[in-house]
XYZ file of C-alpha atoms in Angstrom:
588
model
C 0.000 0.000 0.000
C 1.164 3.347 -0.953
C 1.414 6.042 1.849
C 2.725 9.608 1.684
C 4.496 11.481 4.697
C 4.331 15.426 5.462
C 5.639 17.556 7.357
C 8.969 17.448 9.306
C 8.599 17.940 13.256
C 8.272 15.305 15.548
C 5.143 14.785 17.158
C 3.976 17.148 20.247
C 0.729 16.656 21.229
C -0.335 15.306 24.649
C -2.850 13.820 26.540
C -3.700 15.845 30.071
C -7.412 14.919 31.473
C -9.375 14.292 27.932
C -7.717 17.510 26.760
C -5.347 17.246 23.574
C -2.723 20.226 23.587
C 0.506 20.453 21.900
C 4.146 21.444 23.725
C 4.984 24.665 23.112
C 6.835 27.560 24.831
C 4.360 29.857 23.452
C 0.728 29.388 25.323
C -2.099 27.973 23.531
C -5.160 30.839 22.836
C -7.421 28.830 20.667
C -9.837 26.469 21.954
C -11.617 23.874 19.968
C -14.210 21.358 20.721
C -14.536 18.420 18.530
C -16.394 15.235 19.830
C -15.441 14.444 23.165
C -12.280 15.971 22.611
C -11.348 19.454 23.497
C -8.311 20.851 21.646
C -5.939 23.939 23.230
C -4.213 24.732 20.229
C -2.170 28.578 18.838
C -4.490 30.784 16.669
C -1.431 31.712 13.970
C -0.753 28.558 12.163
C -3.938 27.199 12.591
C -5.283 30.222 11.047
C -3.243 30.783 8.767
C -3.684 27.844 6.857
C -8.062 27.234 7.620
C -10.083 29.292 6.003
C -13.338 28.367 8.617
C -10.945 28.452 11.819
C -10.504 32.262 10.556
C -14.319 33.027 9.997
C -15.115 31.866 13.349
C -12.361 33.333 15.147
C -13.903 36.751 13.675
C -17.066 35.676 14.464
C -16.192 35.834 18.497
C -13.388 38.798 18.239
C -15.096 40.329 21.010
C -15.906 36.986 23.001
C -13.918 36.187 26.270
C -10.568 34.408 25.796
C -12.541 31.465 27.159
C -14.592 30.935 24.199
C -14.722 27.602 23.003
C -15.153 26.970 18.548
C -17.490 23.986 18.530
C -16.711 22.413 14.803
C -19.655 19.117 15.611
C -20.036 18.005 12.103
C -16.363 18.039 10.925
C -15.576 14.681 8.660
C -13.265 11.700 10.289
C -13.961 13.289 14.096
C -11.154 14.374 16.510
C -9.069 11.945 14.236
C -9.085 13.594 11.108
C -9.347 17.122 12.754
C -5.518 16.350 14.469
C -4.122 15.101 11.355
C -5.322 18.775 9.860
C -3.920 20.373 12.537
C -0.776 18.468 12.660
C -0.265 19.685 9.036
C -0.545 23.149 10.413
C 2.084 22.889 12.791
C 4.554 20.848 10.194
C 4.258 17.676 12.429
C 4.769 14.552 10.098
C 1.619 12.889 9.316
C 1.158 9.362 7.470
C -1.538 9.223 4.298
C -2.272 6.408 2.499
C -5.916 4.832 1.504
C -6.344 3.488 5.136
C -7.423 7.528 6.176
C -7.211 9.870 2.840
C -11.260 9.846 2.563
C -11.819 11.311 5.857
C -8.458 13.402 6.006
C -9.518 15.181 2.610
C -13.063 15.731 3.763
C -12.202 17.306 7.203
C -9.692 19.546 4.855
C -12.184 20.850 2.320
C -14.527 21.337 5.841
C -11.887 23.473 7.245
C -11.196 25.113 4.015
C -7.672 24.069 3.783
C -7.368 25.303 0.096
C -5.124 27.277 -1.961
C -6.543 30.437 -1.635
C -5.641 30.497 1.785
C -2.186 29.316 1.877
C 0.054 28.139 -0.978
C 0.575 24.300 -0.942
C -1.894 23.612 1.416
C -3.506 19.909 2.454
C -6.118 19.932 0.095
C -4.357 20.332 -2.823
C -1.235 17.623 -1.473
C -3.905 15.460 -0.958
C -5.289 15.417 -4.047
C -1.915 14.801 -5.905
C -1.310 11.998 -4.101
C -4.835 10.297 -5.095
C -3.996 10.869 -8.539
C -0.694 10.210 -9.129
C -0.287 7.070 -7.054
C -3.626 6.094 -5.441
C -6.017 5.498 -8.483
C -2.840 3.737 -9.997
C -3.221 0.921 -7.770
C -5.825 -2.084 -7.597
C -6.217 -2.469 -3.802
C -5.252 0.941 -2.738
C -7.896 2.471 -4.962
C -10.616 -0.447 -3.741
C -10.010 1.298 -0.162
C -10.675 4.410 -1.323
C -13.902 3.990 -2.524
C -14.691 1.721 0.264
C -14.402 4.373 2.274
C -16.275 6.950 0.443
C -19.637 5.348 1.967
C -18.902 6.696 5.743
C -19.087 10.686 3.881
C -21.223 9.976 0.577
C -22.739 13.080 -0.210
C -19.232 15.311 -0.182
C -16.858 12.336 -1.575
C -19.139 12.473 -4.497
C -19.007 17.023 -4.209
C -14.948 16.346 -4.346
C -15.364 13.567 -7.025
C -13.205 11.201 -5.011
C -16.346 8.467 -6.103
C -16.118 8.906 -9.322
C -12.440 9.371 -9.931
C -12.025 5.679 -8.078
C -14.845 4.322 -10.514
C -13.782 5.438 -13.415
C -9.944 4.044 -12.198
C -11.475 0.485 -11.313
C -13.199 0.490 -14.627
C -10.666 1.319 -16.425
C -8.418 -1.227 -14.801
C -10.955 -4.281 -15.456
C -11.050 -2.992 -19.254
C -7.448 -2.553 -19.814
C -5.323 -4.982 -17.920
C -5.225 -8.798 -19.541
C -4.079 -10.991 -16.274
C -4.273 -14.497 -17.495
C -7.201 -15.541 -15.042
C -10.652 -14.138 -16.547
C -12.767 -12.115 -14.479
C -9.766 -11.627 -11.785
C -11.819 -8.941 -10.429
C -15.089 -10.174 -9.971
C -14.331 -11.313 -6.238
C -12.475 -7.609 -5.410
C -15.249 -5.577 -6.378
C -18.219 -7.883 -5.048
C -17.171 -6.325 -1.468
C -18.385 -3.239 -2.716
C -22.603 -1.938 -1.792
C -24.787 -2.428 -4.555
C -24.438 1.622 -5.725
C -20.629 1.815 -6.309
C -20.906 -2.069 -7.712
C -23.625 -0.805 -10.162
C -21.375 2.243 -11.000
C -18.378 0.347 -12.081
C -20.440 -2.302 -13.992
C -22.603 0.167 -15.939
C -18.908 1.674 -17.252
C -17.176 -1.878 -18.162
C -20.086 -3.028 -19.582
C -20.461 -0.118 -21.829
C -17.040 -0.061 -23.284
C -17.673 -3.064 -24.580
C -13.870 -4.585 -24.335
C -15.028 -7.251 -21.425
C -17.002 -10.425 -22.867
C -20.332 -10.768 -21.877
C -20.082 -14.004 -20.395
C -16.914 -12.853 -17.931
C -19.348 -10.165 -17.362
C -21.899 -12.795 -16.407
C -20.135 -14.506 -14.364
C -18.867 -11.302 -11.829
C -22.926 -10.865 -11.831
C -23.441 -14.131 -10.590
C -20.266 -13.878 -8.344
C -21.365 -10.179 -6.515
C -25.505 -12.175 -6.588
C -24.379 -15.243 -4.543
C -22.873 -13.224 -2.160
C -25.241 -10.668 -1.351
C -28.465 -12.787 -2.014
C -29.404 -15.539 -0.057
C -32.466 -16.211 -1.505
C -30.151 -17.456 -4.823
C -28.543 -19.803 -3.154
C -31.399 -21.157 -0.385
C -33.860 -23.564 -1.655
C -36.574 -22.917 0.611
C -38.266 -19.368 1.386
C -37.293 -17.902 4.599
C -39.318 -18.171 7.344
C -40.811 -14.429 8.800
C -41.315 -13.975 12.705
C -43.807 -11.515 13.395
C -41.253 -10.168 16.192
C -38.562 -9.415 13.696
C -40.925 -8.335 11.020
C -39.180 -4.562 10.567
C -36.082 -5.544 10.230
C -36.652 -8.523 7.635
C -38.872 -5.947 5.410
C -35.739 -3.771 5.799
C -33.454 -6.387 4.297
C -35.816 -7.266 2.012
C -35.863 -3.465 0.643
C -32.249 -4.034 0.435
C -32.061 -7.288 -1.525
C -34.898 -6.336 -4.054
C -32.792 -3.365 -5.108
C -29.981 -5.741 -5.736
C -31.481 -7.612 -7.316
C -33.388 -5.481 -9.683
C -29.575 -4.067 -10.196
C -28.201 -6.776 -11.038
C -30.938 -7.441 -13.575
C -30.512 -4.132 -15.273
C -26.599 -5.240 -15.753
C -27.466 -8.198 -17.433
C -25.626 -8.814 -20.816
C -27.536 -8.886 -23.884
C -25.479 -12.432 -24.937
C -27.931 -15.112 -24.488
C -25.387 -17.297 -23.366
C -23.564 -14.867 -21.157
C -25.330 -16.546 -18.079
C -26.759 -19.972 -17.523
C -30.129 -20.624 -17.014
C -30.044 -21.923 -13.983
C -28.885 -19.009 -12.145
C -31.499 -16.691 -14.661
C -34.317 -18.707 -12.545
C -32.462 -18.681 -9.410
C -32.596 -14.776 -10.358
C -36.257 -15.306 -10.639
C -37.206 -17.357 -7.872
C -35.424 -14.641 -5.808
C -37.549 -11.829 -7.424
C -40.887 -14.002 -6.525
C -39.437 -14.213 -2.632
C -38.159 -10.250 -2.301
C -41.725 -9.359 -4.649
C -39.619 -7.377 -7.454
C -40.733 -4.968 -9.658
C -42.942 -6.299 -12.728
C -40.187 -5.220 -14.895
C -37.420 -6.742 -13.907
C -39.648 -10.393 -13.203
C -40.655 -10.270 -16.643
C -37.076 -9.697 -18.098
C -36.221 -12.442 -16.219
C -39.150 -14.549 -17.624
C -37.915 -12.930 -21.237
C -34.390 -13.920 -20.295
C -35.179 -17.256 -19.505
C -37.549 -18.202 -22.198
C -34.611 -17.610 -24.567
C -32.712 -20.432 -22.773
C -35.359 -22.324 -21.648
C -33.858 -25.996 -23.147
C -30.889 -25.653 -20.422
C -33.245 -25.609 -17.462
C -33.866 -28.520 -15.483
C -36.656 -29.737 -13.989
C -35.383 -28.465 -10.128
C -35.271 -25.231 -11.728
C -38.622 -24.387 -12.633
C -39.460 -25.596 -9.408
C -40.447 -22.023 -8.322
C -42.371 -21.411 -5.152
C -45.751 -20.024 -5.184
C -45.562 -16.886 -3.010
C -49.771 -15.684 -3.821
C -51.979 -15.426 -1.266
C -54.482 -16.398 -4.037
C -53.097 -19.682 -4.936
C -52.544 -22.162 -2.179
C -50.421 -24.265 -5.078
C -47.173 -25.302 -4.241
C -45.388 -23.706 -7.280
C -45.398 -20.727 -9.465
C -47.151 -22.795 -12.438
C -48.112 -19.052 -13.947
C -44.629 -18.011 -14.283
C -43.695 -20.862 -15.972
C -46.058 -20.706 -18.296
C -45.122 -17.108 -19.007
C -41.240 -18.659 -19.778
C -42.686 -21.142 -21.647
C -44.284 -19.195 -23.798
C -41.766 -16.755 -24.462
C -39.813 -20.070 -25.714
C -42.327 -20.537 -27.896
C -42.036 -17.255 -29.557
C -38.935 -17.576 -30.426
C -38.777 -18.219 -34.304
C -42.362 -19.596 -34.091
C -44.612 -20.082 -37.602
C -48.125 -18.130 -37.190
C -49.572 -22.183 -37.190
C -47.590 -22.866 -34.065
C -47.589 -19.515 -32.110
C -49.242 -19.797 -28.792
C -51.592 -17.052 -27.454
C -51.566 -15.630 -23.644
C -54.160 -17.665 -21.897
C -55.871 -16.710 -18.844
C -53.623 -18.158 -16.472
C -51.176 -15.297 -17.092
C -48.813 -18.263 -18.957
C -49.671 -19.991 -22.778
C -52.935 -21.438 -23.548
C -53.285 -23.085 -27.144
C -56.482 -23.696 -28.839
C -57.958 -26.768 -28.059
C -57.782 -29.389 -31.242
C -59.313 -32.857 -31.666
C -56.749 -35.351 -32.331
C -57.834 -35.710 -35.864
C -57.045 -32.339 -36.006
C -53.550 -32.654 -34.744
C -53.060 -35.699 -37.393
C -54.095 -33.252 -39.956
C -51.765 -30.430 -39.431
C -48.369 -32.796 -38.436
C -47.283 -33.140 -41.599
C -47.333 -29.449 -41.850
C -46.100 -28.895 -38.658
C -43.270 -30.761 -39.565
C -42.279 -29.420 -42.234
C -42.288 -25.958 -40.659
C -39.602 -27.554 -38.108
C -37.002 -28.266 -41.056
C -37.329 -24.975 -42.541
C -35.745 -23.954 -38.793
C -32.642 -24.404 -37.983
C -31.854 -28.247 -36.192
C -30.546 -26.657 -33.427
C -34.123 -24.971 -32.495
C -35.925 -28.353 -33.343
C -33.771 -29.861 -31.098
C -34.469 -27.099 -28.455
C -37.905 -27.743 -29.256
C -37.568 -31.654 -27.998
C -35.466 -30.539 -25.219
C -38.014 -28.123 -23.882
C -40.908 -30.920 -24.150
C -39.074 -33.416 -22.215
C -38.356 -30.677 -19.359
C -41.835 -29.066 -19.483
C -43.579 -32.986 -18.626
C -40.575 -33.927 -15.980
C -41.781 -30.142 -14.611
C -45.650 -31.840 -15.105
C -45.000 -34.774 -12.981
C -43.666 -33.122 -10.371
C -46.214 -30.568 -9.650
C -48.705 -33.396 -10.579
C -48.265 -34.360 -6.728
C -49.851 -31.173 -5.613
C -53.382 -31.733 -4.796
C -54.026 -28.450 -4.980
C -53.223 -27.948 -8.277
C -55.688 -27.409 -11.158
C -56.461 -29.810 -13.922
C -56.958 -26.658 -16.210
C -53.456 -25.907 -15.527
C -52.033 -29.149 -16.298
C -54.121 -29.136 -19.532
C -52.810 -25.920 -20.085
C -49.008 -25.996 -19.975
C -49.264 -29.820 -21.476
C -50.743 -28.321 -24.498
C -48.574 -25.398 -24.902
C -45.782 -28.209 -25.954
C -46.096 -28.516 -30.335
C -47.037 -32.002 -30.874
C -43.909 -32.556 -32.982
C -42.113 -32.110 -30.243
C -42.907 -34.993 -28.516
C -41.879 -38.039 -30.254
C -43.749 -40.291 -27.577
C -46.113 -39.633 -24.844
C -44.987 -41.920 -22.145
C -44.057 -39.117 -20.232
C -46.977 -37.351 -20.764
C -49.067 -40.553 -19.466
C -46.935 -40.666 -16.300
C -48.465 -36.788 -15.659
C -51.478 -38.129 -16.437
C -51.627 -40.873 -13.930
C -49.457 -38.933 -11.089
C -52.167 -36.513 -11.534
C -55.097 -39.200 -11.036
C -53.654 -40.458 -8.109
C -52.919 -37.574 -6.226
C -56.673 -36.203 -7.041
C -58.811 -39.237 -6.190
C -61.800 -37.063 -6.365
C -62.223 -36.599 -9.678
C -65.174 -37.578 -11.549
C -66.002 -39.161 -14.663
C -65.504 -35.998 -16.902
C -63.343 -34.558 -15.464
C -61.123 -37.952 -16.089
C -61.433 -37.800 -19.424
C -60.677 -33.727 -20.390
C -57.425 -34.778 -18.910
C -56.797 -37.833 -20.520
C -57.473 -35.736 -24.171
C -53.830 -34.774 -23.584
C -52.732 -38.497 -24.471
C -52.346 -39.813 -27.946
C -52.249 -43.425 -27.582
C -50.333 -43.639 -31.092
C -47.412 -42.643 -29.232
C -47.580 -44.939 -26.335
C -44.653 -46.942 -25.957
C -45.767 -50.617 -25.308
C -44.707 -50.969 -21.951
C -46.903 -47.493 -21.447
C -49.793 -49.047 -23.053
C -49.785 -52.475 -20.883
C -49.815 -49.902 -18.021
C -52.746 -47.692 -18.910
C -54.644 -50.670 -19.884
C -54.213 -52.360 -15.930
C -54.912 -48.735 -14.908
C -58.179 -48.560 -12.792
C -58.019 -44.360 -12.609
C -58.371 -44.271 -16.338
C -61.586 -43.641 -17.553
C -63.531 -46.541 -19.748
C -62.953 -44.663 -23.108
C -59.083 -44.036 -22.618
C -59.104 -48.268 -21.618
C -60.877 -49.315 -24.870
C -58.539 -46.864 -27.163
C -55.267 -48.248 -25.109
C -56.240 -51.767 -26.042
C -57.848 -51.385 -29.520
C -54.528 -49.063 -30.342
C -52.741 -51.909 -29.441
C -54.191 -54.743 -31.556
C -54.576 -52.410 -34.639
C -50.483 -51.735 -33.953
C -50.330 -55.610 -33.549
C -52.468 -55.783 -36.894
C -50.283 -53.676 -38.895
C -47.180 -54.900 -38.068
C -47.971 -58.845 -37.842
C -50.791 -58.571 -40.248
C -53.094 -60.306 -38.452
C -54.995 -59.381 -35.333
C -55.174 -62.319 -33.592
C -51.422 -62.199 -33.470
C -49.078 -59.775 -31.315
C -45.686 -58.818 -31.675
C -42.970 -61.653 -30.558
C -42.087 -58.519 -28.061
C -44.653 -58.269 -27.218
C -45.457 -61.639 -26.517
C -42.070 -61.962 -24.403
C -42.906 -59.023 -22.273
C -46.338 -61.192 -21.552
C -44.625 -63.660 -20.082
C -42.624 -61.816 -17.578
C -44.131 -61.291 -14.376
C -42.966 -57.945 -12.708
C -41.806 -55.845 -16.021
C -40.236 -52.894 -15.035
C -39.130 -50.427 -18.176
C -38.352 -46.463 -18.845
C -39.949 -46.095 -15.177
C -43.378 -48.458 -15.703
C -43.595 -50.683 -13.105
C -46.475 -53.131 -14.545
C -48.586 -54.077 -11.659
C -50.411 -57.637 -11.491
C -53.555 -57.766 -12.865
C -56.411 -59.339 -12.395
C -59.515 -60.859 -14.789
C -61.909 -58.942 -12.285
C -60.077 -55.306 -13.402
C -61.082 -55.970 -17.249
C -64.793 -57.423 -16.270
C -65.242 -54.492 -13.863
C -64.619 -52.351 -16.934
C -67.064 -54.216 -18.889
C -70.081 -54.236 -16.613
C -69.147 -50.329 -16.651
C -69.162 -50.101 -20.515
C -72.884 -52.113 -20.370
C -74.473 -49.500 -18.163
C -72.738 -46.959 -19.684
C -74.974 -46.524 -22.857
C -75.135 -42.341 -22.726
C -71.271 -42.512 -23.576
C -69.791 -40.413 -26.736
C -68.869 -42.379 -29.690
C -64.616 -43.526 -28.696
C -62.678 -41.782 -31.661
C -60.076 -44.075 -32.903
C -57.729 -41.191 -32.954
C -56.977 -40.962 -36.811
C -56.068 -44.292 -37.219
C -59.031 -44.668 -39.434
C -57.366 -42.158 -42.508
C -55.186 -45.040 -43.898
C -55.253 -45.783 -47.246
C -55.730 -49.287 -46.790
C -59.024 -50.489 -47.057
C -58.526 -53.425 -44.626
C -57.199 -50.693 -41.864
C -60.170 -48.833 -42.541
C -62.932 -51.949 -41.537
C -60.970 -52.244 -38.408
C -61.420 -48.907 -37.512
C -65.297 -48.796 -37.964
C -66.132 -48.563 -34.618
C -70.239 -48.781 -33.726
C -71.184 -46.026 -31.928
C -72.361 -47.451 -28.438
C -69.468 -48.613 -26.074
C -71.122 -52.048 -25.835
C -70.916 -52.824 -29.261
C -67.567 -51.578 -29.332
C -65.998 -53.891 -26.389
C -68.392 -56.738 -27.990
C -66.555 -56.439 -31.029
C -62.880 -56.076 -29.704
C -63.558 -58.796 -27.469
C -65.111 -61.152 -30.341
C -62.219 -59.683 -32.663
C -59.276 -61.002 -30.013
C -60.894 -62.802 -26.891
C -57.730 -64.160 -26.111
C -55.379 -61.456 -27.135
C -57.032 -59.157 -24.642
C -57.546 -61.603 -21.814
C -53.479 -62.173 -22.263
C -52.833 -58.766 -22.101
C -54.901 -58.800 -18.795
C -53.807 -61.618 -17.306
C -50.405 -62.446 -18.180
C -48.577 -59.324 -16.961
């Protein structure tokens, strides 16, 4: 650390009963309180170097010799006041960055300038910050560090900015070998000065935005706790003040930090983007800066895992467990991203992405387009694309579990996901049955609108032997499992009566467990159950076979003419494969 020396005389001043006073043969006619400390000093140097000390000794020309100058709001104290008046009477004083703050501050309050005497402390002070001060990393750190005890007049003097502008221009200029050397220095510094140096080294554009980034993350995990804890704090009522006063504190960081971020998408992961998020939900940020977040994130949304969506729902409006809102609103800002008109989603009335609701026929009709839109994009956004729908149902089964969530909501954000993008819906299935059994209460409708998410077509066959042992399915999502899987066993074999020799082999296995099925034992009870149900159930819709019926072939077509009452349906499947069906009931 660099330190400068003045003056030349050894040190005189004493200690006698709480009053400073400094050896002289001449006696002392100038008193001075300051603090606690009560000074009996000479009027001539004193005055002839402090332009106040000689206002206020005219002020009280005709006052007793008693009369006491009172200087209460003098910078630094009774320490930086002696080191002034030290100066005065040439006694050798030590400045470095440890005390030049205060020491330059009680000089400009005392009017120690040039006007008054030549070569006076102001103007030695300010030489030395120049010259050798703002030259050096550390040294110049102090500085500023120090500028928060006398804000208002380090920023008059410019001592603030003359130490930001240094640091800034140090982190732009200097090429150390490690990248982002400084982001560990400077994250000691409050959230103002931090912002300061930032806004200027982000500007110049000579740092990369990713080492940029990475200080942002560095300076966020220090002074955020919420970024790093995975729960939300708990408040006691008897500390309520001072947690809304840290609170006030951290949402301005935050929101700072934000308004730094670089424009490079990848210039910070996604991950700590929702940590950034899931921090503005706890400290209730500003609109603004939660939806730049959202923005932010939707651009990177096939990096995110499934723990990081996981954002907790802070509403007093929503006793859900997670922010399922917000992610739609990320989701959907994903989707916007290089999106066709046909494939656009619209806001919905959750606040996220709602998608207008399409028969499957519907879907079958537009896939061909809908792929062919994906290879006029780039692979590396179709690949996003099937990135982003294996997150979003791994995010589905987890908040599945919450009984408080909404079917509409599941519908919703299930939806959202372009049906190209899932190449199979076993996935989807395992929402759909998490769902089921964590809402027991459902009834018969209600069963189906969510099981209109499924497309049995692209049902794995483990995920079909499942569904079809699967008393919380509905009758009509049964019936299309197993007739799915004897027209599948029809197409490939080319006869129904015969499945698959995979098939056939996972039959004979008792406990099959594959891509996270575990098929339970079944029972010849489960399927009549179902039956009986499909008897009395004469009032239900007419089962749509889900497209299959559109091949060419005229043979696929007859087995796809499905009667329109369930009972004549099951009759038929179970006259068409009696034995196929009791196998695939039984076996398992």
């Amino acid at each position: 650390m660099k330190f400068m020396k003045l003056g030349t005389r050894p040190d005189t001043f004493y200690t006698t009963e709480a009053i400073r006073s400094v050896s002289s043969e001449v006696t002392t006619d100038l008193k001075i309180q300051v603090q606690n400390s009560l000074y009996l000093l000479h009027k001539f140097p004193l005055l002839s170097k402090c332009q106040l000390l000689q206002k206020l000794v005219a002020e009280t020309k005709n006052s007793s010799s008693d009369t006491v100058l009172h200087l209460p709001d003098i910078p630094g104290g009774a320490e930086a006041f002696e080191q002034c008046a030290k100066f005065c009477y040439s006694i050798t004083i030590t400045l470095s960055a440890l005390n030049i703050v205060p020491v330059r501050c009680a000089a400009e309050y005392l009017g120690m300038i040039e006007e008054v005497d030549r070569g006076n402390l102001v103007s030695k002070l300010d030489v030395f910050l120049k010259s050798c001060i703002l030259h050096r990393w550390k040294d110049t750190l102090v500085v500023l560090q120090s500028t928060k005890q006398y804000p208002e007049l380090s920023e008059k003097l410019r001592i603030t900015s003359q130490c930001i502008e240094a640091i800034a221009s140090m982190i732009i200029n200097k090429r150390p070998t490690g990248k982002g050397w400084w982001a560990e220095d400077i994250a000691q510094l409050g959230i103002d000065l931090y912002w300061r140096i930032m806004v200027v080294v982000k500007s110049s554009g000579s740092v990369p935005d990713k080492v940029i980034g990475e200080a942002l993350k560095v300076y966020a995990c220090k002074w955020l706790p919420t970024v790093q804890r995975k729960q939300v704090p708990e408040i006691n009522s008897s500390c309520m003040g001072s947690f809304q006063e840290i609170t006030s504190k951290h949402r301005l960081i935050l929101e700072r930090i934000v308004s730094l971020l670089p424009m490079d998408k990848g210039s910070v992961s996604c991950s700590f983007l929702l940590k950034l998020l899931k921090s503005g939900n706890i400290l209730n940020a500003s609109s603004s800066s939660k939806m730049e977040l959202v923005r932010r994130v939707g651009m990177q949304l096939d990096e995110a895992t499934v723990t990081d969506l996981l954002i907790p729902s802070l509403s007093y409006n929503d006793e859900t467990l997670y922010d399922v809102d917000l992610v739609m609103s990320i989701l959907e800002e994903f989707m916007l991203q290089g999106q066709s008109p046909r494939t656009s989603p619209t806001r919905g009335k959750f606040g996220g992405i709602e998608r207008r609701r399409r028969s499957r026929s519907a879907e079958d009709i537009d896939f061909e387009g809908v792929q062919e839109n994906s290879r006029r994009s780039s692979s590396a956004s179709h690949g996003s694309k099937l990135r982003v729908a294996k997150l979003i149902d791994g995010y589905l089964q987890e908040i599945a579990k919450d009984a408080n969530l909404s079917m509409e909501k599941v519908i919703a954000l299930a939806e959202a996901v372009p049906d190209f993008a899932r190449p199979d819906h076993d996935d989807l299935y395992r929402v759909v049955d998490t769902y089921l059994r964590a809402h027991p209460d459902l009834d018969k409708s209600e069963r189906r609108r969510l099981c209109r998410i499924l497309n049995c077509k692209k049902l794995s066959v483990e995920a079909c032997m499942h569904a079809a042992q699967n008393e919380l399915l509905p009758l009509r999502m049964v019936v299309q499992v197993l007739f799915f899987e004897q027209t599948r066993a029809a197409m490939n074999g080319g006869e129904v009566a015969e499945l698959p020799q995979s098939l056939k082999a996972l039959l004979a296995k008792t406990n099959y467990v594959e891509q996270g099925f575990k098929t339970p034992r079944s029972k010849l009870a489960t399927l009549k159950m179902k039956l009986a149900e499909a008897d009395n159930d004469v009032e239900e819709d007419v089962m749509q076979c889900d497209g299959l019926g559109r091949s060419g072939s005229s043979r696929f077509k007859s087995i796809c003419s499905i009667p329109s009452k369930p009972k004549r349906i099951l009759s038929k499947l179970w006259a068409m494969n009696r034995s196929v069906i009791l196998d695939l009931w039984c076996q398992c």
